[in-house]
CSV table of C-alpha atoms in Angstrom, one decimal:
chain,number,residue,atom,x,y,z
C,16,UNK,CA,-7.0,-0.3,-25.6
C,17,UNK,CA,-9.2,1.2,-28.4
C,18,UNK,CA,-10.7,3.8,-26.4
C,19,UNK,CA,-7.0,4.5,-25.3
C,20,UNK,CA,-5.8,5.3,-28.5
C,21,UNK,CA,-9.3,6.8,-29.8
C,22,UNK,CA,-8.6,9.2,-26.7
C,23,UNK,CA,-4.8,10.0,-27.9
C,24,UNK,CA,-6.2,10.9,-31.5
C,25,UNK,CA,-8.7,13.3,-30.0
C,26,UNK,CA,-6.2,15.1,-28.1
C,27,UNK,CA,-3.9,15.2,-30.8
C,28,UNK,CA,-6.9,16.8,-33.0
C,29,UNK,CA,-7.0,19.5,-30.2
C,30,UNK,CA,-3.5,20.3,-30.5
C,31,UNK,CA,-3.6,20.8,-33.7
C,32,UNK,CA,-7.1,23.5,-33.8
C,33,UNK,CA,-6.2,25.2,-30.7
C,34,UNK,CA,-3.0,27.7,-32.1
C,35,UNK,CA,-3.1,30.5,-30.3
C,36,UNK,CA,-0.8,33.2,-28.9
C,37,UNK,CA,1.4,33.5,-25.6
C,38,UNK,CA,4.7,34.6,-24.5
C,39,UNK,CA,6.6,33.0,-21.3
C,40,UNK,CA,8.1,35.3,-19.0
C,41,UNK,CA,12.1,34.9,-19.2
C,42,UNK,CA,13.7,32.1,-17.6
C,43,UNK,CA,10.2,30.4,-17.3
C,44,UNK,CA,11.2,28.0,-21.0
C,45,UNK,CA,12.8,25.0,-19.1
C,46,UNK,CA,9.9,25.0,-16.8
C,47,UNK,CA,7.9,24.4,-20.2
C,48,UNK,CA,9.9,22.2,-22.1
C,49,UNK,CA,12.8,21.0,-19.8
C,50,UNK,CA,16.4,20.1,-20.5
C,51,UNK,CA,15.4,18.4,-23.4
C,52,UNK,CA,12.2,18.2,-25.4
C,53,UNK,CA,11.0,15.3,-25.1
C,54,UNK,CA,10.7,13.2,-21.6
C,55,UNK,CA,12.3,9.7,-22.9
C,56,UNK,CA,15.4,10.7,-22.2
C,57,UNK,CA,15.0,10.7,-18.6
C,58,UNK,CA,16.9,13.8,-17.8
C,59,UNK,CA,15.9,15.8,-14.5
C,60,UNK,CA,13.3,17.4,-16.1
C,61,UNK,CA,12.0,14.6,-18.1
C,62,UNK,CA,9.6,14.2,-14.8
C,63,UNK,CA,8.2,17.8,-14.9
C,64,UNK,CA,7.1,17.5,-18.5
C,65,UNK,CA,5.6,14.1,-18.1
C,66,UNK,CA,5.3,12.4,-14.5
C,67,UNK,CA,4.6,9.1,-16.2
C,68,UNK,CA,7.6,8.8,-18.3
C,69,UNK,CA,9.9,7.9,-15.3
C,70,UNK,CA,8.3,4.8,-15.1
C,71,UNK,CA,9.5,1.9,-12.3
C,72,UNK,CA,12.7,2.9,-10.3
C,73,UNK,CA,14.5,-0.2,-9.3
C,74,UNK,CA,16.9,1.8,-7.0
C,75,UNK,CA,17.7,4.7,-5.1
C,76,UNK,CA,18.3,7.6,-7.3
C,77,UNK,CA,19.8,11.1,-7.1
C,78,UNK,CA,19.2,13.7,-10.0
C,79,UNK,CA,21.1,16.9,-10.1
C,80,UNK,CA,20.4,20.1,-12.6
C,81,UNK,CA,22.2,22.7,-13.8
C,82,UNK,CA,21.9,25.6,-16.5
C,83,UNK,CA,23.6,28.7,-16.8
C,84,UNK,CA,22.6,31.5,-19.1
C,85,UNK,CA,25.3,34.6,-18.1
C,86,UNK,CA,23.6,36.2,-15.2
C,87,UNK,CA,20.7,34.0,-14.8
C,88,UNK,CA,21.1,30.3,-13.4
C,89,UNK,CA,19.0,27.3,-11.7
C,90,UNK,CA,20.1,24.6,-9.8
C,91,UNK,CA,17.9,21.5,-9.1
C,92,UNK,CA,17.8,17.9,-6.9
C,93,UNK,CA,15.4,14.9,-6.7
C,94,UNK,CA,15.1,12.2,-4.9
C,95,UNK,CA,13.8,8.8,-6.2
C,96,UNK,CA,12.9,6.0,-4.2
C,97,UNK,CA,11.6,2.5,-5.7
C,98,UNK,CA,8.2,0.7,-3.3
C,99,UNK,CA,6.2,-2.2,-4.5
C,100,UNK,CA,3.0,0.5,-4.8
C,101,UNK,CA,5.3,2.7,-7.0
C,102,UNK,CA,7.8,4.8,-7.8
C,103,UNK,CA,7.9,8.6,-5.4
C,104,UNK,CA,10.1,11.7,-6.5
C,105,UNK,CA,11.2,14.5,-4.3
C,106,UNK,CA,12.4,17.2,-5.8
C,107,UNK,CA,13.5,21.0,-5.2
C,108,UNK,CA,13.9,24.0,-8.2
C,109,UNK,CA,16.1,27.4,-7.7
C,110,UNK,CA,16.2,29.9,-10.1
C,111,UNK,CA,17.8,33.4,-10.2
C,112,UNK,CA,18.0,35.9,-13.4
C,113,UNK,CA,18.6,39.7,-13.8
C,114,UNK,CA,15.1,40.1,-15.8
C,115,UNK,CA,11.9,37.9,-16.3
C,116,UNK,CA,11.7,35.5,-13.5
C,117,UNK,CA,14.5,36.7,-11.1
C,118,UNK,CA,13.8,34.5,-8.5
C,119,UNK,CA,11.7,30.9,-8.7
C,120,UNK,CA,11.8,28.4,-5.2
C,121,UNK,CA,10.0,25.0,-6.6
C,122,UNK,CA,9.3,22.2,-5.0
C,123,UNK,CA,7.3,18.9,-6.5
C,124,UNK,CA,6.0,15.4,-5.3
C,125,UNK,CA,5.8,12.9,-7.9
C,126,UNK,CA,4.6,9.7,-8.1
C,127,UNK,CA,4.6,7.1,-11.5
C,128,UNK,CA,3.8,3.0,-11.4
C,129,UNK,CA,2.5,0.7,-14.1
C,130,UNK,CA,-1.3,-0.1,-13.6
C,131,UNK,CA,-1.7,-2.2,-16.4
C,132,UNK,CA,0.9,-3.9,-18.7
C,133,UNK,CA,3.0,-1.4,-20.6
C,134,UNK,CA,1.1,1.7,-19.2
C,135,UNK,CA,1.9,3.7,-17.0
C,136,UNK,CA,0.4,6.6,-15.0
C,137,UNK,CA,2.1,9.4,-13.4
C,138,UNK,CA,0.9,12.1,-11.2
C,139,UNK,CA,3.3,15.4,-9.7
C,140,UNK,CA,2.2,18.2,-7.7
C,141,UNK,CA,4.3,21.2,-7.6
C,142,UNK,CA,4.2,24.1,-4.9
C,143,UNK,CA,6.5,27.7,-4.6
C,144,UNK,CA,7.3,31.0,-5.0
C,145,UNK,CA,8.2,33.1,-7.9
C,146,UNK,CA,9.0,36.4,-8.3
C,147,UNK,CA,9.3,38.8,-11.4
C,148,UNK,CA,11.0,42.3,-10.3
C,149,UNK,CA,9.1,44.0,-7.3
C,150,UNK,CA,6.1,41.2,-7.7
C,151,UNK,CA,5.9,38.1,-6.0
C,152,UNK,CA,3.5,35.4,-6.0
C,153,UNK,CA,2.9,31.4,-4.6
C,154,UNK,CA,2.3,29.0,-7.3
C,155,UNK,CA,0.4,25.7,-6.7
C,156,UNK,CA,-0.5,23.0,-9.3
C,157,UNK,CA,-0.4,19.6,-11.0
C,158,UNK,CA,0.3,17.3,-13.6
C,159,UNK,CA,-0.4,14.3,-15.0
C,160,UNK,CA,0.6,12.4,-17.2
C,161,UNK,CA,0.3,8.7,-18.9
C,162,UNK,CA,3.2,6.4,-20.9
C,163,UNK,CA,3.0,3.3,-23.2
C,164,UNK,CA,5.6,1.6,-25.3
C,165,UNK,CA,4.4,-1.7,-27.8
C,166,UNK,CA,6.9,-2.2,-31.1
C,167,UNK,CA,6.6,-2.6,-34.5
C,168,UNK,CA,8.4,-5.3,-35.8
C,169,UNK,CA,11.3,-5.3,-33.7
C,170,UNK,CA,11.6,-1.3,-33.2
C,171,UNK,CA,10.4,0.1,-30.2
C,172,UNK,CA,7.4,2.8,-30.2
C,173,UNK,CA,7.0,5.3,-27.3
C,174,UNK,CA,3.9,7.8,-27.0
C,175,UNK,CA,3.0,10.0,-23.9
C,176,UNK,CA,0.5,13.0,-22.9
C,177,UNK,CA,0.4,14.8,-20.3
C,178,UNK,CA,-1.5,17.8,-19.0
C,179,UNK,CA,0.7,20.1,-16.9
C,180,UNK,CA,0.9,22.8,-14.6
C,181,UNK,CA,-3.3,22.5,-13.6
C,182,UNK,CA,-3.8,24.8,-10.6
C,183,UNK,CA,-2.7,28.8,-9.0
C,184,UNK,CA,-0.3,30.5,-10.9
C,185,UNK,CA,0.5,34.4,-11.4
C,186,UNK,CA,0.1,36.8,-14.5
C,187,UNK,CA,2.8,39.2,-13.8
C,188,UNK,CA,3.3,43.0,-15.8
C,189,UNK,CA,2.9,42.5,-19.4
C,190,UNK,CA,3.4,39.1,-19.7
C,191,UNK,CA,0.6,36.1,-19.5
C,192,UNK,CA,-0.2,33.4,-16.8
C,193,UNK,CA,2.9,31.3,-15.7
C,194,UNK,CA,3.4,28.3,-15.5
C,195,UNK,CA,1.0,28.2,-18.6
C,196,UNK,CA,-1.2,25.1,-18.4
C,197,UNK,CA,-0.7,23.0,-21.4
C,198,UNK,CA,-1.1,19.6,-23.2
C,199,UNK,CA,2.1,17.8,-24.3
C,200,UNK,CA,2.0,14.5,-26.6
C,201,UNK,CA,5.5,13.2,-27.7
C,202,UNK,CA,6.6,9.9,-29.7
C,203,UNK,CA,9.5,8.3,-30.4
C,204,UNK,CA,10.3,5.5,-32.4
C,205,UNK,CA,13.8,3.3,-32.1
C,206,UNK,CA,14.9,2.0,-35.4
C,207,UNK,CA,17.6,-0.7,-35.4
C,208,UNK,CA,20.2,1.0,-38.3
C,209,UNK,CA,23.4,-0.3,-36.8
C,210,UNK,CA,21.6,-3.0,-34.0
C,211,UNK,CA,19.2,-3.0,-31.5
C,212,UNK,CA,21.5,-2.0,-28.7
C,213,UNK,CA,22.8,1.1,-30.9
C,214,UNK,CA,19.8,2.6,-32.0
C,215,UNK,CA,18.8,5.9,-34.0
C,216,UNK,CA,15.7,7.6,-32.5
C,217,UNK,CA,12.9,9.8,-34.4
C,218,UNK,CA,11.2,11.8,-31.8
C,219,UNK,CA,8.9,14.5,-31.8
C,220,UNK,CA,6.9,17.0,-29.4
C,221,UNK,CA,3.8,19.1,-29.4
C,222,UNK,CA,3.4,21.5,-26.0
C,223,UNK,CA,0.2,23.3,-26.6
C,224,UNK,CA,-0.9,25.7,-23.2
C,225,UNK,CA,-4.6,26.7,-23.2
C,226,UNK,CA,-4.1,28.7,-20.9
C,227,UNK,CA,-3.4,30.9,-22.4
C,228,UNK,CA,-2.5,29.6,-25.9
C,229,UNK,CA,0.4,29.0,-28.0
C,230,UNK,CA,2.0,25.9,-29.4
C,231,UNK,CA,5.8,24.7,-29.9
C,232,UNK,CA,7.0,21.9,-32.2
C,233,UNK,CA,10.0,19.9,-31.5
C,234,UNK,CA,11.8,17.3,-33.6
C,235,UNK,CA,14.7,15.7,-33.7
C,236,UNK,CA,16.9,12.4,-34.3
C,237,UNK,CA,19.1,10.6,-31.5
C,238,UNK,CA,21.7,8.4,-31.9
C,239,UNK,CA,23.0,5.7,-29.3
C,240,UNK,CA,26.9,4.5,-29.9
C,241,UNK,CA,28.1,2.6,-27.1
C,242,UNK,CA,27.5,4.5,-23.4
C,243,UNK,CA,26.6,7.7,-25.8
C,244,UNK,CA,23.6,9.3,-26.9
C,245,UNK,CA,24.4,11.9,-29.5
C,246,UNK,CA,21.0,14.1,-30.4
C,247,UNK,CA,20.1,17.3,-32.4
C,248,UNK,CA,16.9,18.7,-33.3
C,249,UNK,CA,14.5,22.3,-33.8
C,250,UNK,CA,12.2,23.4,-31.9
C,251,UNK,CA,9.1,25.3,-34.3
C,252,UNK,CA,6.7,28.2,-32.6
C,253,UNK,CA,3.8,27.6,-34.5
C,254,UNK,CA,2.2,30.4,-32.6
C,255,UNK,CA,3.2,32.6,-29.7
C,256,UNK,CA,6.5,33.3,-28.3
C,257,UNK,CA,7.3,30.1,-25.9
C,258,UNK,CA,9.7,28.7,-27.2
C,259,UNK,CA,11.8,32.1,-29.1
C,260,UNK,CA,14.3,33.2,-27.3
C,261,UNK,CA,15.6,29.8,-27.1
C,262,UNK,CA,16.2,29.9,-30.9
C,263,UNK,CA,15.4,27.1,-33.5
C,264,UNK,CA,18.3,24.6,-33.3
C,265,UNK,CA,19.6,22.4,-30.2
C,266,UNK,CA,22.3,19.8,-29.7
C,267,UNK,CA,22.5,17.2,-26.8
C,268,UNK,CA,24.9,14.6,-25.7
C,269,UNK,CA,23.8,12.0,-23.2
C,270,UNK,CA,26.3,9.6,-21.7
C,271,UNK,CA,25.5,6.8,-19.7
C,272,UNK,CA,27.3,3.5,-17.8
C,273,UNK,CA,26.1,0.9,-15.5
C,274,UNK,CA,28.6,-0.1,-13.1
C,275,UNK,CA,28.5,-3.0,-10.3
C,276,UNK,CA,26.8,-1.5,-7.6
C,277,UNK,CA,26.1,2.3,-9.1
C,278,UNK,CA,24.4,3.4,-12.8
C,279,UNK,CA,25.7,7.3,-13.7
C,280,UNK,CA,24.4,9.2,-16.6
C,281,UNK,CA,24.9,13.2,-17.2
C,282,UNK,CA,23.1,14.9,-19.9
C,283,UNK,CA,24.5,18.2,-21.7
C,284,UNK,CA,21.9,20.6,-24.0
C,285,UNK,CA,23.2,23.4,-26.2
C,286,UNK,CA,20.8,26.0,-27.4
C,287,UNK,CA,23.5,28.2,-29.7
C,288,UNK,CA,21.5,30.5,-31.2
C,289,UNK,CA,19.7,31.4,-27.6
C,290,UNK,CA,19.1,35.3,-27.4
C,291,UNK,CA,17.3,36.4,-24.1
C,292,UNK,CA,18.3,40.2,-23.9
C,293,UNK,CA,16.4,40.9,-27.2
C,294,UNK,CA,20.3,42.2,-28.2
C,295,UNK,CA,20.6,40.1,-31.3
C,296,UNK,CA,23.5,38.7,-29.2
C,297,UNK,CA,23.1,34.7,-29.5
C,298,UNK,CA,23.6,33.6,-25.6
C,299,UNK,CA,24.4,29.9,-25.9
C,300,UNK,CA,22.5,28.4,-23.2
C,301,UNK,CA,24.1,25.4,-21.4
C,302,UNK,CA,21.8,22.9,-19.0
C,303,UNK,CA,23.9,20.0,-17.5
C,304,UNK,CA,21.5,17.5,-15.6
C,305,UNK,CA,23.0,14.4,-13.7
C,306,UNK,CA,21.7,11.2,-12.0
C,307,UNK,CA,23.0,8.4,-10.2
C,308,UNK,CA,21.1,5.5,-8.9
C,309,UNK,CA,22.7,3.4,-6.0
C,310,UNK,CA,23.1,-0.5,-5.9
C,311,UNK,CA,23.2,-2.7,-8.8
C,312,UNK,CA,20.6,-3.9,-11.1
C,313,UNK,CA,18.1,-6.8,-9.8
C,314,UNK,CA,20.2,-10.2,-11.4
C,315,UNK,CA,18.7,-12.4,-8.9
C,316,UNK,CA,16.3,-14.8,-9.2
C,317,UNK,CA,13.3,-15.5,-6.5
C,318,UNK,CA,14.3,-16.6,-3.6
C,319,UNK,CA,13.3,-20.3,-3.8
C,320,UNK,CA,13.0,-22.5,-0.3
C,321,UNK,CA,12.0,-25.8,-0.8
C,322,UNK,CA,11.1,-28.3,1.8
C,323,UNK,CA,10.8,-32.4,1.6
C,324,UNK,CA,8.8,-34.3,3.8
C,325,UNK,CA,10.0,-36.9,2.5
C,326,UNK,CA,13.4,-38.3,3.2
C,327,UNK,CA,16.0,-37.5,1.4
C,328,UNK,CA,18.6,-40.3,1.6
C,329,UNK,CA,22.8,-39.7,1.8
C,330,UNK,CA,22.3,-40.8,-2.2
C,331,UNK,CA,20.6,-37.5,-2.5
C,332,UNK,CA,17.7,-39.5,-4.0
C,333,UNK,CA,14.1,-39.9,-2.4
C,334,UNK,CA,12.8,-43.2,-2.4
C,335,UNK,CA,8.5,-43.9,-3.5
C,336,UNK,CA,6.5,-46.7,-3.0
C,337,UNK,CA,3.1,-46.2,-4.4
C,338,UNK,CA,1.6,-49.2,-3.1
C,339,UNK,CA,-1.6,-47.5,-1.3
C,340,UNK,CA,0.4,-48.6,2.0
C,341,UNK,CA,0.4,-45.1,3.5
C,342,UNK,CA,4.1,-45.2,3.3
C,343,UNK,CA,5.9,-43.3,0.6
C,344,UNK,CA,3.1,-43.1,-1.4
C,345,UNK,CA,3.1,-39.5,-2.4
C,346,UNK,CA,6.1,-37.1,-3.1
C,347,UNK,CA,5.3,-34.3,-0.7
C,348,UNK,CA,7.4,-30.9,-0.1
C,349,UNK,CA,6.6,-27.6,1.4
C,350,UNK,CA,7.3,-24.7,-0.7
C,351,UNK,CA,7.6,-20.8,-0.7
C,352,UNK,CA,8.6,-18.1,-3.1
C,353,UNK,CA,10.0,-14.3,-2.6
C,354,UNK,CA,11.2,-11.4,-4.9
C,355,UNK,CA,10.6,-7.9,-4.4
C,356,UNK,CA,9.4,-7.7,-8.2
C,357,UNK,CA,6.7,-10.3,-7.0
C,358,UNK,CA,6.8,-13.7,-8.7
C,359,UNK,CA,5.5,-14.0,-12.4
C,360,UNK,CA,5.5,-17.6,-13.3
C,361,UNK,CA,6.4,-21.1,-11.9
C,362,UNK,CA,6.7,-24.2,-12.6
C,363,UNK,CA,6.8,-28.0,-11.1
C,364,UNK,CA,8.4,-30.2,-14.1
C,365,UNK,CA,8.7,-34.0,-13.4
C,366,UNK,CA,11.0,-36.0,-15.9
C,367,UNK,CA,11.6,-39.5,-16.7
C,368,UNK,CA,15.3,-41.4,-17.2
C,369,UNK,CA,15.4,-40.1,-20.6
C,370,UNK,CA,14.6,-36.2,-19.7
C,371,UNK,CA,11.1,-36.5,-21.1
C,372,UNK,CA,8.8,-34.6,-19.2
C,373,UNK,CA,5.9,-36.6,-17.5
C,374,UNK,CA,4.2,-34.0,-15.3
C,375,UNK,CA,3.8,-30.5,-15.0
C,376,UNK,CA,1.8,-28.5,-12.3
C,377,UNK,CA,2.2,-24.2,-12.4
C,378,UNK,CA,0.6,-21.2,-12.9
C,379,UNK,CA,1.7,-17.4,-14.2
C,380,UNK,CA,0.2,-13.9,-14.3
C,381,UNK,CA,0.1,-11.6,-16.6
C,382,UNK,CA,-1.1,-7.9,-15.8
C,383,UNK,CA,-4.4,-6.4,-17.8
C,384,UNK,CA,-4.4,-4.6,-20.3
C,385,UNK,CA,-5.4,-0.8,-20.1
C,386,UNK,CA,-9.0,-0.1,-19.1
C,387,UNK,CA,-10.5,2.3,-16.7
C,388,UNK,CA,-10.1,-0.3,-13.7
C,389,UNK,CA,-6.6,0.0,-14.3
C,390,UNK,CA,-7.4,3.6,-12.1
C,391,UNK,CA,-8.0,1.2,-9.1
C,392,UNK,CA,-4.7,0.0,-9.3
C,393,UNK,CA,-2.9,3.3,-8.0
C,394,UNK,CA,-0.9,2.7,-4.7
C,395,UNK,CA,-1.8,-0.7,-4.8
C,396,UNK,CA,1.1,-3.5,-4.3
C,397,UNK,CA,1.9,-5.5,-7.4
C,398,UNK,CA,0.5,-8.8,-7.7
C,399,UNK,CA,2.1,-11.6,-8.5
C,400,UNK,CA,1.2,-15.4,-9.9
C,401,UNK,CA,-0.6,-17.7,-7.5
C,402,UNK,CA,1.3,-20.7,-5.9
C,403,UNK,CA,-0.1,-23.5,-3.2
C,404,UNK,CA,2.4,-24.0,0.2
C,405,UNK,CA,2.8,-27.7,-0.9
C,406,UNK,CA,2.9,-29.5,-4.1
C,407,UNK,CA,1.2,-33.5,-3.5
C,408,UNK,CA,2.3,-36.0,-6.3
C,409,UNK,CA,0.9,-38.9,-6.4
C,410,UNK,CA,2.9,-40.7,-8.8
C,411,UNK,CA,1.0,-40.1,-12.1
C,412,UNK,CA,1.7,-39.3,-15.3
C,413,UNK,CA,0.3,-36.4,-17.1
C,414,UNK,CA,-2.9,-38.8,-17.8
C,415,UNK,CA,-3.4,-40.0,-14.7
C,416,UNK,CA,-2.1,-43.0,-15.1
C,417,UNK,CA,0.5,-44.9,-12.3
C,418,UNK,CA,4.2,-44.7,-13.6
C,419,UNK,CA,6.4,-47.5,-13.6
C,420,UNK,CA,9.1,-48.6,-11.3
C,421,UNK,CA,12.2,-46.4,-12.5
C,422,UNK,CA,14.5,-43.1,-11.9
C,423,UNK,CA,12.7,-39.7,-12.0
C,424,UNK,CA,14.0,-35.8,-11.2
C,425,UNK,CA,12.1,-33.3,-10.7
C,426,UNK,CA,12.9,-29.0,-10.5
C,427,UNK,CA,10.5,-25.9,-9.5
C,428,UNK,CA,11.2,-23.3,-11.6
C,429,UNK,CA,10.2,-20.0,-10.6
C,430,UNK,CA,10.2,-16.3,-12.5
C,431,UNK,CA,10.3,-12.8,-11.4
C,432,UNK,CA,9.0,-9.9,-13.2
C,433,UNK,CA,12.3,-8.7,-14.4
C,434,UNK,CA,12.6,-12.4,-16.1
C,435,UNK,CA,15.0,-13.4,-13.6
C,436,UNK,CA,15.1,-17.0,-12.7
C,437,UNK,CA,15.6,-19.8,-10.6
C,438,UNK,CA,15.7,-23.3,-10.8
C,439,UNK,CA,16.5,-26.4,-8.7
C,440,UNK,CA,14.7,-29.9,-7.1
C,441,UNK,CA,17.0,-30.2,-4.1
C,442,UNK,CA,17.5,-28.1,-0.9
C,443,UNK,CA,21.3,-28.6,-0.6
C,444,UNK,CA,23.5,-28.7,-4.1
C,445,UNK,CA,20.4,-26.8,-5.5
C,446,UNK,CA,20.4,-29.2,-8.8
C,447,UNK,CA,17.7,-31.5,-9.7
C,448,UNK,CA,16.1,-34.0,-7.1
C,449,UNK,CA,16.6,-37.5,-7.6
C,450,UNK,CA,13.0,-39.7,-6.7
């Protein structure tokens, strides 16, 4: 994790000695810096400025775009779909103006999963045609990006980089290479003012392309009230002309609900003192970008199926003799677990009359922390803890000792990796089993 961050600080040093100068062609700015400036937000461009920053999809999304700017507009879909190696993203950009870019056809592949605990990796490629007036050309490139998240104290910390838009791309009349390849490192930090559920965000983005070279500031604070998100912010060119036509001040609004089988969030961006015709007119640029992800969240724990081989009685209680007469000697049961966020933990707990706990048998798994074999885990199925086909007790005590003649219950309990549980000893009224 050390040569993690050492690797963040070095970038960041970069950013900060590499000003230089560039200008994007018109209507090429939310390719650069999206609906919003910084990728936490997880609006429909939150995946072209950092693939990593979309994280795990649980369900079947749908994300819409939209932004109008008088007679230039885009429209934009993507496709999410959640697997066990990863999260995928098919998506598709249009874009028509009356100067700059007048016509842009995108499309991108992305791909994001967790290789090691809290870390994520995302990769995008990103293939079309764009045109600028009576010149043309196919664009062909690719990002990629990583994510963390740790706290401090009880306030969430986000940081991600990215390096975007590696690859073909065109350098039309008068204006530079497009889509300018570029470095991005954001942050954001969630601090608790009202509670933890309605938090007020400090966030902040650097977008530095070396190719050619200019960097862009943004900043900003977010607050969260109920299914709102209420944002504002500037956006600094400390050198070159990326971000000026978009003007120095933005507003957002984010509103978001989680329904029983269906979660819907729409973002809207104001830019009002936009000016793109160089008229000293401001042209208050509107982006709208929507998303709606099918099914409900995952509230249910592993599936659990137990099965005694010993007999269960119409008592619902199983009856031991450890008496080394091959009958009823051992408490045996077969035993298999499934959840399609593998299984993180379980547990065999054994308990006497007075619900003290006597034995204990289990295991967990916990993923790694970052290193460079994390790499290895790209595509790669999650794992999950480790647990035998059949538990054996032999009527011990956590010392090995024989127990005496009484009542005992035992449970397997049994986690998944979104902490969901479940917990039961018998097969039928799935409450404790009686031995």
């Amino acid at each position: 994790m050390k040569k993690i961050k050492s690797g963040f600080i070095i970038l960041l040093l970069l950013l900060i000695s590499s000003f230089g100068y560039t200008r994007t062609p018109q209507g090429g700015q939310f390719l650069n810096f999206g609906d919003y400036p910084v990728s936490f937000r997880n609006t429909f461009f939150s995946g072209w400025l950092n693939p990593a920053t979309v994280g795990i999809i649980e369900r079947t999304s749908i994300k819409t775009a939209f932004g109008d700017i008088h007679d230039e507009s885009f429209m934009g879909i993507d496709l999410g779909l959640s697997t066990t190696r990863g999260s995928f993203h098919f998506g598709f950009l249009y874009f028509q103006g009356d100067t700059g870019l007048t016509k842009t056809y995108l499309g991108r592949i992305g791909y994001s999963k967790e290789i090691a605990r809290n870390f994520y990796l995302g990769l995008a490629f990103k293939a079309g045609q764009i045109k600028s007036g009576d010149e043309s050309a196919f664009i062909f490139n690719g990002d990629i990006g990583v994510y963390t998240h740790t706290t401090f104290g009880k306030m969430p910390f986000h940081l991600g980089l990215s390096v975007v838009n590696i690859g073909i791309g065109k350098e039309f009349r008068n204006q530079d290479f497009f889509p300018p390849m570029g470095v991005r490192l954001e942050s954001q930090l969630d601090i608790p003012l009202i509670d933890l559920k309605n938090h007020t965000s400090i966030f902040a983005a650097v977008f530095n392309p070396f190719y050619p070279f200019g960097t862009v500031l943004s900043a900003g604070v977010s607050q969260k009230i109920l299914y709102f998100h209420l944002a504002a912010g500037t956006n600094i060119e400390l050198a070159g002309e990326n971000y000026e036509k978009l003007g120095p001040l933005f507003f957002s609004l984010k509103f978001e609900k989680e329904f029983k089988s269906l979660y819907f969030t729409a973002n809207y961006t104001l830019y009002p003192m936009a000016d793109f015709k160089d008229q000293d007119k401001k042209e208050m640029k509107h982006l709208i970008s929507a998303e709606i992800k099918f099914g409900g969240l995952d509230k249910k724990g592993p599936k659990l199926q137990i099965t005694p081989n010993n007999l269960i009685q119409k008592n619902n209680i199983i009856y031991l003799s450890p008496n080394n007469d091959n009958v009823h000697d051992f408490l045996t049961f077969e035993m298999k677990m499934e959840d399609p966020s593998m299984i993180k933990e379980w547990q065999f707990t054994l308990k006497d009359s007075t619900g003290k706990v006597i034995y204990e048998k289990g295991s967990s798994y916990q993923k790694p922390s970052v290193s460079f074999k994390s790499i290895g885990n790209i595509l790669k199925s999650d794992k999950g803890a480790f647990y035998p086909f059949q538990i054996i007790w032999p009527c011990l005590g956590k010392d090995g000792k024989p127990l005496p003649d009484g009542k005992y219950t035992f449970t397997i309990k049994t986690k998944d990796y979104k902490n969901n549980v479940t917990e039961f000893g018998n097969p039928e009224n799935k409450k404790e089993q009686v031995i």
